[in-house]
Coordinates of C-alpha atoms and ligand atoms in Angstrom, one line a residue:
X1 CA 64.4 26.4 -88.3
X2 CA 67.1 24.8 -86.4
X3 CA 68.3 21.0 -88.0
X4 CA 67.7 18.1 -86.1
X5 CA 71.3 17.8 -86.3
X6 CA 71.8 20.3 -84.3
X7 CA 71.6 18.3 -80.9
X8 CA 74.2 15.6 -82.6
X9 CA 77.0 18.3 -83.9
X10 CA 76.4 21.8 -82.5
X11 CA 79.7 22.7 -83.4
X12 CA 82.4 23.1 -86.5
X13 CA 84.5 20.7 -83.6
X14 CA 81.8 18.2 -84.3
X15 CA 81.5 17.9 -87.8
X16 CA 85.6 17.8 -88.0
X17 CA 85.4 14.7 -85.6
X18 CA 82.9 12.6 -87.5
X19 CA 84.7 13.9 -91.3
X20 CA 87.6 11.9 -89.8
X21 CA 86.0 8.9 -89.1
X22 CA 84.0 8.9 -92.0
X23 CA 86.6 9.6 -94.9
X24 CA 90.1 7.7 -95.3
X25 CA 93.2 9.2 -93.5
X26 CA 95.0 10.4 -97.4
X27 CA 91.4 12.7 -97.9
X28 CA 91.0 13.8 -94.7
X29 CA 94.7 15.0 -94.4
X30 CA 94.2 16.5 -97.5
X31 CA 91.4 18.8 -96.5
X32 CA 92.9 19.4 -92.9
X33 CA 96.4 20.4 -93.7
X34 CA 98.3 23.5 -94.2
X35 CA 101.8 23.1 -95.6
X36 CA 105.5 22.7 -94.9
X37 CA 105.6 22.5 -90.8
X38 CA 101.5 23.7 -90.2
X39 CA 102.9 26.9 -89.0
X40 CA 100.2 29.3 -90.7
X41 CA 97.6 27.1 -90.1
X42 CA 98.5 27.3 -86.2
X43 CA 99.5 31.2 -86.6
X44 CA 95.9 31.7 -88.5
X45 CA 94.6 30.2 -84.9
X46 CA 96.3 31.8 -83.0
X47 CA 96.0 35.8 -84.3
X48 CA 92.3 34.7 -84.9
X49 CA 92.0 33.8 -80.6
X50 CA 94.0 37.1 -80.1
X51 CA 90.9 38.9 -80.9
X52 CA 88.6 40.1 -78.3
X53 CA 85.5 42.6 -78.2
X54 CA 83.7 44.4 -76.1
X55 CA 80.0 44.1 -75.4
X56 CA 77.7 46.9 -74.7
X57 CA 75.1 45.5 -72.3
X58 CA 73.7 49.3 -71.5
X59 CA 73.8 50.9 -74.3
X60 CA 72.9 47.9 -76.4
X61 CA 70.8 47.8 -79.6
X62 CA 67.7 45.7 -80.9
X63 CA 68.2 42.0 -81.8
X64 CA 70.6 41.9 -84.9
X65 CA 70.1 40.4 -88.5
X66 CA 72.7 38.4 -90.0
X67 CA 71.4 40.2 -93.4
X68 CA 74.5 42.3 -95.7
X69 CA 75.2 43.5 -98.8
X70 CA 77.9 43.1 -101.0
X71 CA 78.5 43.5 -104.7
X72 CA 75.4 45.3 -104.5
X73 CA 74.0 42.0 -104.0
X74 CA 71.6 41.4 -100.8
X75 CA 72.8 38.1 -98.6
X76 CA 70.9 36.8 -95.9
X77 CA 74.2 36.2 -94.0
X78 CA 78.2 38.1 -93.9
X79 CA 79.7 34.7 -95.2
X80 CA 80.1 32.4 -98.1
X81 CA 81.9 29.8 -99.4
X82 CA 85.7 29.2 -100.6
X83 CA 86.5 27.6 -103.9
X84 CA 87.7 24.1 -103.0
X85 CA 89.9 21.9 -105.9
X86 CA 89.1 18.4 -106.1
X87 CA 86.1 18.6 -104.0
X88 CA 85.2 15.3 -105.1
X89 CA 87.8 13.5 -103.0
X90 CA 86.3 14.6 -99.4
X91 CA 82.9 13.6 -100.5
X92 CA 81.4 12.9 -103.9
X93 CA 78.8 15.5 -104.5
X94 CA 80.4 17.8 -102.0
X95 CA 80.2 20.8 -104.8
X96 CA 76.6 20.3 -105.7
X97 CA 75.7 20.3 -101.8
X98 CA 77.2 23.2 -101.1
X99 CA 76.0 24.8 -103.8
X100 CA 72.3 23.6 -103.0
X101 CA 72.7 24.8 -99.4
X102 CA 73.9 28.2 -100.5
X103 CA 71.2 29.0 -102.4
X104 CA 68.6 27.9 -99.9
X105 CA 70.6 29.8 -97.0
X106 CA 71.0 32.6 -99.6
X107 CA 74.9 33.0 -99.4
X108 CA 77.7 33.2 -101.7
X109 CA 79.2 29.9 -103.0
X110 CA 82.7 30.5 -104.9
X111 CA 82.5 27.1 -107.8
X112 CA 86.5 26.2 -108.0
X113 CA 87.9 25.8 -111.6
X114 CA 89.4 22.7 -110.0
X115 CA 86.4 21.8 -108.1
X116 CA 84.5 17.8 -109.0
X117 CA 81.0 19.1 -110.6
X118 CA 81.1 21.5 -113.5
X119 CA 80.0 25.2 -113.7
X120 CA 76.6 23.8 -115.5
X121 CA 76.1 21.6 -112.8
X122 CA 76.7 24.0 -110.1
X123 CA 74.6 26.4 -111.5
X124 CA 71.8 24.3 -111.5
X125 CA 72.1 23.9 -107.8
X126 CA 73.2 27.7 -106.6
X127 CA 71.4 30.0 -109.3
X128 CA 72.2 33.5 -108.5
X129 CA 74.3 32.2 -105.5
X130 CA 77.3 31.1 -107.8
X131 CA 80.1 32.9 -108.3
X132 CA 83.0 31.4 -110.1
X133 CA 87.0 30.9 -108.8
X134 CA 89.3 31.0 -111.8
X135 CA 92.5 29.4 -112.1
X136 CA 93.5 31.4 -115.1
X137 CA 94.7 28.9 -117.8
X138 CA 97.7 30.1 -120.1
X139 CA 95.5 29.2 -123.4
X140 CA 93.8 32.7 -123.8
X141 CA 90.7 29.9 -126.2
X142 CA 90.4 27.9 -123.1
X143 CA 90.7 31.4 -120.5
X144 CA 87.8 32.6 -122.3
X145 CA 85.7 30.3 -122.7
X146 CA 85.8 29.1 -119.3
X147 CA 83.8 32.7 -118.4
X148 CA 82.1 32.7 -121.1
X149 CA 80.6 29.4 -119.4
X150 CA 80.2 31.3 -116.2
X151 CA 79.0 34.1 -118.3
X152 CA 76.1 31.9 -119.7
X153 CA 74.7 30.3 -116.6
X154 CA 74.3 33.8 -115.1
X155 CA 77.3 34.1 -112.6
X156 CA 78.6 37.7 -112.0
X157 CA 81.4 37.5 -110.0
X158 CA 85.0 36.2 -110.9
X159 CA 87.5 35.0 -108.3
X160 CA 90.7 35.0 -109.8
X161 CA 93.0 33.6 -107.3
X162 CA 96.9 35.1 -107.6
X163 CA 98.3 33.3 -104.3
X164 CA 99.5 30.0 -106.0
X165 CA 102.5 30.9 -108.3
X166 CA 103.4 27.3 -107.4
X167 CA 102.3 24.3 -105.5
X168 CA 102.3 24.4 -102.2
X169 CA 104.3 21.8 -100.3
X170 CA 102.4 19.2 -98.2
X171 CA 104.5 16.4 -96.6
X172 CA 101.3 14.0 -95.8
X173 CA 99.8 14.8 -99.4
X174 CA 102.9 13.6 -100.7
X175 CA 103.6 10.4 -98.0
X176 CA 99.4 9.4 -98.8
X177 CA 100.5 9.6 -103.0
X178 CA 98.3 12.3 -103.3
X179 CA 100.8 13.9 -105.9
X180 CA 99.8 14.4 -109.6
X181 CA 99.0 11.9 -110.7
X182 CA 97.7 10.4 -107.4
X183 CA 99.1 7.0 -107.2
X184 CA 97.3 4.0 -105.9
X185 CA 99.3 2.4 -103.3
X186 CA 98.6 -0.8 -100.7
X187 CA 98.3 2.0 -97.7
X188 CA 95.4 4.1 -99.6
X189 CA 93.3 0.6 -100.1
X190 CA 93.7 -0.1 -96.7
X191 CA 92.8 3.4 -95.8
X192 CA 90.0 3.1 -98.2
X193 CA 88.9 -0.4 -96.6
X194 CA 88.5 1.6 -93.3
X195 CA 86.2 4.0 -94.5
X196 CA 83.4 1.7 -96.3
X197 CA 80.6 4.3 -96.4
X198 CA 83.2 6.8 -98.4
X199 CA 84.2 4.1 -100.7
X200 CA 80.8 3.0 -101.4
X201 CA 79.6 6.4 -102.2
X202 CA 82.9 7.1 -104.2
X203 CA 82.4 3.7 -105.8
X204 CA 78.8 4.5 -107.0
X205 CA 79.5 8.1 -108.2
X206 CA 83.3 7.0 -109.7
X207 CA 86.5 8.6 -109.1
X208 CA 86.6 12.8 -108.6
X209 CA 87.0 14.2 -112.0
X210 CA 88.4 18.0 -112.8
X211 CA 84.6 18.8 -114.2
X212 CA 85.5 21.9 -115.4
X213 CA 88.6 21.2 -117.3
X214 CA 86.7 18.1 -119.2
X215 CA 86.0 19.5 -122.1
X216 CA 89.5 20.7 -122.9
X217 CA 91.2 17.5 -122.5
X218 CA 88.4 14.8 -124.0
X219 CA 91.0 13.0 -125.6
X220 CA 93.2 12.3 -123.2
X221 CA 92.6 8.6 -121.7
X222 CA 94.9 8.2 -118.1
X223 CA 95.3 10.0 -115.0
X224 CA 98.9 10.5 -115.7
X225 CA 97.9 12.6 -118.9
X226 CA 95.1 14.5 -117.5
X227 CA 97.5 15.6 -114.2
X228 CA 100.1 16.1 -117.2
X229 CA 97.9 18.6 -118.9
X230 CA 96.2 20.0 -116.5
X231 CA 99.4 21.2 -114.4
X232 CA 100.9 22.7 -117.9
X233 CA 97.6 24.8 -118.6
X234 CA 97.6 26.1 -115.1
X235 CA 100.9 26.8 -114.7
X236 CA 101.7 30.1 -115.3
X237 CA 101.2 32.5 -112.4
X238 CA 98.6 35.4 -112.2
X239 CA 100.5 38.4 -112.7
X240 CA 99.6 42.3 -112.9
X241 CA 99.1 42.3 -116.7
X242 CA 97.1 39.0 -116.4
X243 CA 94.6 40.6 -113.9
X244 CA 94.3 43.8 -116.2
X245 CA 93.5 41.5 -119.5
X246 CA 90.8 39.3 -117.3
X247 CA 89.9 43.3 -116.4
X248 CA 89.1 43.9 -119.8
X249 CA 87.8 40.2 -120.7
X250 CA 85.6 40.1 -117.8
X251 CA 82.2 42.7 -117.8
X252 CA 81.2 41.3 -114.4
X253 CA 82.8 41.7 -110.8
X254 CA 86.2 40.9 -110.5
X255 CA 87.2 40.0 -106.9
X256 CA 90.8 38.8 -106.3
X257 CA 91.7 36.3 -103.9
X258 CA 95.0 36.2 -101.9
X259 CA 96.2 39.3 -101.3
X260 CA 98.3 39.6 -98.0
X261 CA 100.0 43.0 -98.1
X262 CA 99.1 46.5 -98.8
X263 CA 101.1 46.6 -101.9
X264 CA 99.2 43.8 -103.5
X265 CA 95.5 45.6 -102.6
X266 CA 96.9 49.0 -104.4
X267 CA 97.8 47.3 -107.0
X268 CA 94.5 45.1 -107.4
X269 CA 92.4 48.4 -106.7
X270 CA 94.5 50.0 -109.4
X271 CA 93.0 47.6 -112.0
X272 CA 89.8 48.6 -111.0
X273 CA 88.7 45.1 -109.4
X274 CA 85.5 45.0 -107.9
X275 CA 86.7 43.7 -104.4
X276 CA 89.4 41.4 -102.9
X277 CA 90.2 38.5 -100.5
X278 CA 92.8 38.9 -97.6
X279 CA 93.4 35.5 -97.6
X280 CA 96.9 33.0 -96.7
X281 CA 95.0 30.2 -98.8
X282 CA 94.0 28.6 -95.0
X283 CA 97.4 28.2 -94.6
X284 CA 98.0 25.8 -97.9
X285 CA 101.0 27.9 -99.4
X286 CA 103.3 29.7 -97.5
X287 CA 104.2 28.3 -93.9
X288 CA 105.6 32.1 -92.7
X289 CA 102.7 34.1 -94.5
X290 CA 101.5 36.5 -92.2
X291 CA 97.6 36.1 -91.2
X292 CA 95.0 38.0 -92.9
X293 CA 93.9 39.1 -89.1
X294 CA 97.2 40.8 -89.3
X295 CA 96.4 42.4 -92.6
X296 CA 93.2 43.1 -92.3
X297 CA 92.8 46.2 -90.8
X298 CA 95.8 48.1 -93.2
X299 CA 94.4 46.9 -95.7
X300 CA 90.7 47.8 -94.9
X301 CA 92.2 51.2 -94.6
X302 CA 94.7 51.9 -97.5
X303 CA 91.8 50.7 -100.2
X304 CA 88.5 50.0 -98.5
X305 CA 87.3 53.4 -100.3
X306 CA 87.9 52.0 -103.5
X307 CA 86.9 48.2 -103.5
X308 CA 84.9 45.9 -100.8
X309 CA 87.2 43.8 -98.5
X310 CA 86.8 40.1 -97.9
X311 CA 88.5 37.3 -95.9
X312 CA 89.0 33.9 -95.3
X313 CA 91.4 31.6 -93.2
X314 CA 91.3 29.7 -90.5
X315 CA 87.8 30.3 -89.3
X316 CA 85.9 27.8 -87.2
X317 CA 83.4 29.5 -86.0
X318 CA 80.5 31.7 -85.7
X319 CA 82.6 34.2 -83.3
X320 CA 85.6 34.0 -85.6
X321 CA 83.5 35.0 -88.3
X322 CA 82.4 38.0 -85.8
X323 CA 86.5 38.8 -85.6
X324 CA 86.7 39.3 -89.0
X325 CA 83.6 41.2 -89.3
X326 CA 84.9 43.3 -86.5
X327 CA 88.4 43.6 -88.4
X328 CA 86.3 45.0 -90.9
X329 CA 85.4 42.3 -93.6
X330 CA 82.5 42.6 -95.4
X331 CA 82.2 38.8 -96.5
X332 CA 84.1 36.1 -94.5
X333 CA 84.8 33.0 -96.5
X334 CA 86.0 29.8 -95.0
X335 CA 86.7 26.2 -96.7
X336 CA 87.1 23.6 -94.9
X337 CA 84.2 24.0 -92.4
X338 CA 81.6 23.2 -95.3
X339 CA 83.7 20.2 -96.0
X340 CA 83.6 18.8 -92.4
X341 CA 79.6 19.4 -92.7
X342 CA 79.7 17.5 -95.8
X343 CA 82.1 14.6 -94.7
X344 CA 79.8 14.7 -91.7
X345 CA 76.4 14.2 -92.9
X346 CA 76.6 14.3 -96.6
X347 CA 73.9 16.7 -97.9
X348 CA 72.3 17.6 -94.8
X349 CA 75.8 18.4 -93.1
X350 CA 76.4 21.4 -95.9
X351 CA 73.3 23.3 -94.0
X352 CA 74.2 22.1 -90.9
X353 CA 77.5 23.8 -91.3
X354 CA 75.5 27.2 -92.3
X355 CA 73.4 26.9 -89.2
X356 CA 76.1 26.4 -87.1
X357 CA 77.7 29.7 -88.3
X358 CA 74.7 31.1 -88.6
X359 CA 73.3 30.5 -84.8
X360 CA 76.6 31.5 -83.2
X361 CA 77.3 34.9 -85.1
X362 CA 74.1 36.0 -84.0
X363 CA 74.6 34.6 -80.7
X364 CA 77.5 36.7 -80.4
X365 CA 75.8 39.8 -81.9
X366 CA 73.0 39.8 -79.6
X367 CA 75.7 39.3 -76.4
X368 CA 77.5 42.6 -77.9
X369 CA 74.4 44.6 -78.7
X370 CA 75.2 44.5 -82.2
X371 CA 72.4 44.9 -84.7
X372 CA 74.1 44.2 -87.9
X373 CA 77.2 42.4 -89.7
X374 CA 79.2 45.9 -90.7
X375 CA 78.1 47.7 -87.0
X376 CA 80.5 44.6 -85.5
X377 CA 83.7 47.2 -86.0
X378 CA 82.6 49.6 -83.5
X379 CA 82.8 46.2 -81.3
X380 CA 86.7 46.1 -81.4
X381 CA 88.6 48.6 -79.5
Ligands
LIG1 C1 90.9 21.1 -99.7 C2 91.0 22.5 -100.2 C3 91.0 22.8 -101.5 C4 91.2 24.2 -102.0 N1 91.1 24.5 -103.3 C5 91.2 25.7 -103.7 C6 91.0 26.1 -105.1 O1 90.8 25.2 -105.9 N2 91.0 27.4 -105.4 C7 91.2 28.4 -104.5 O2 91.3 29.6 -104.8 N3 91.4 28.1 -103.2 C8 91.4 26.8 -102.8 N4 91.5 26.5 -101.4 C9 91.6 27.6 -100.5 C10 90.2 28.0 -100.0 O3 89.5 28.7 -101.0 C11 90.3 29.0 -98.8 O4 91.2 30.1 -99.2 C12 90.8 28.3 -97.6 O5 90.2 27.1 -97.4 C13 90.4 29.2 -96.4 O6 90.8 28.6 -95.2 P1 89.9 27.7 -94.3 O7 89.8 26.3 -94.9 O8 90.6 27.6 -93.0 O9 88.5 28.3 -94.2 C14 91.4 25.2 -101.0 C15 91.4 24.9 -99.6 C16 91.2 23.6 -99.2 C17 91.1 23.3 -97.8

């Protein structure tokens, strides 16, 4: 059934216009930006634009389903959602919506370790839906028992995400004092003061916490401390050995998220991971990363044989989610969509979002002729 909010925002467009009137300017550039100058943001747009198909009005097939597998898992649609960090910020709740909407669209939601609403808590709201993005912290006690959490409520598949070996830099992140520790400055309250509706809701539901790093740092009583320890947990990047001992440590599906060259998905099928993510982080990290729509294909073709290839970055759309599909993705994650459906409309806007993609992908199928999500290849050439 189509949402009554179709009619208002029928379109990712929409939901980014009201998330910026709704949310103050330091949260909203936040979730918008890239890093450095916005070149890979604008380069994500641009290859992702670049890529055109072909319909087949003659020789067309019978109306398509959105329906895939991956993982061995049946979905009733080719895309999911990205880990977000600090989810909190954009929306409080934002986590737990997504996570609800998931489950009832019956999609893939990826909980980040940095994310505002625990693993528990997420799990309540996704079920069989979650699967869980790992940071991988340096204390082997705390690694561990972070999956044995997502072991315990039932999650199966491990992101382990390998593409921050440091922090990206964001000039307006910086500017708004949205450093670690965030600082508190006259322009954020005035920002804040804008934005009544967000700081009534953040007010009611108290500041965005790191959920799922709670219990490790209990004692520890100001911000400055918990940015303190949670940047020195973090802080050591994922390297080849450290995705072969979370190999080992991990029983379920191991899918690692970041990879951008051909090198990188040998070596990640070498491990024997389950799948990966082409992915330039949405543009977060590296201001001259290539695009994963320049990846994908190589990459699709060196180790497709030997694990199942995602993507995400920069989609906006139902028909960029087709371009990836047709670049021969099996699941296409995106990020900040959900959290413009969310900023939007709060709970409602998280499946408002899914619709959206949902309605337009299979708007495009049916113009091609395409009857399912992994037939969209044979659209390309
Ligand atoms: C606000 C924000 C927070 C993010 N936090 C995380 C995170 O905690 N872990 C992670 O692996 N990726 C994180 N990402 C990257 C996303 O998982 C995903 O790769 C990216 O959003 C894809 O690009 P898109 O937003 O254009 O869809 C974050 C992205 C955004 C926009």
């Amino acid at each position: 059934m189509v949402s009554k909010l179709n009619s208002r925002a029928p379109s990712i467009a929409d939901l980014k216009r009201r998330t910026q009137k709704r949310i103050p300017k330091f949260a909203y550039q936040y979730l918008v930006g890239g890093c450095n100058s916005d070149q890979a943001v604008a380069r994500n747009r641009h290859c992702l634009d670049e890529v055109a198909l072909h319909p087949a009005y003659l020789s067309r097939a019978k109306t398509a389903s959105l329906a895939t597998t991956a993982l061995g898992v049946q979905y009733d649609a080719p895309f999911g959602i990205a880990p977000l960090g600090l989810s909190g910020l954009i929306w409080p709740k934002a986590a737990e919506y997504h996570a609800t909407a998931a489950k009832k669209a019956n999609i893939p939601y990826v909980l980040s370790t940095l994310a505002s609403t625990s693993i528990e808590q997420a799990a309540a709201c996704a079920g069989s839906n979650l699967w869980f993005q790992l940071y991988p912290p340096k204390d082997q006690e705390i690694r561990l028992d972070l999956m044995q959490r997502a072991r315990q409520v039932g999650c199966n598949n491990l992101v382990v995400t390998i593409d921050v070996p440091v922090a990206g830099r964001r000039p307006n992140d910086i500017k708004n004092g949205l450093s670690v520790p965030p600082k508190i400055t006259l322009n954020s309250i005035y920002q804040t003061l804008l934005r009544p509706s967000w700081a009534m809701a953040t007010a009611l539901n108290g500041m965005p916490q790191f959920a799922n790093m709670q219990p490790y740092m209990n004692k520890l009583s100001n911000l400055e401390d918990v940015a303190n320890y949670i940047r020195s947990t973090l802080k050591e990047p994922v390297d080849l050995a450290m995705l072969k001992e979370l190999r080992q440590q991990w029983t379920g599906n191991l899918i690692v998220k970041g990879v951008l060259s051909v090198e990188d998905a040998k070596l990640v099928a070498s491990i024997n991971a389950d799948a990966l993510i082409v992915s330039n982080h949405g543009g977060r990290q590296l201001d001259l990363a290539h695009t994963p729509v320049e990846m994908m294909q190589e990459i699709v073709e060196a180790v497709g044989d030997k694990l199942e290839v995602f993507v995400d970055s920069g989609v906006e759309s139902g028909v960029d989610i087709a371009r990836y599909l047709a670049l021969g993705a099996k699941l296409v994650f995106s990020g900040r969509p959900y959290m413009y459906g969310v900023g939007a409309f709060g709970k409602e806007g998280a499946d408002q979002c899914i619709d959206i993609f949902s309605l337009e992908l299979e708007q495009v199928m049916n113009q091609l002729g395409c009857s399912s999500p992994h037939e969209l290849v044979k659209f390309i050439n």
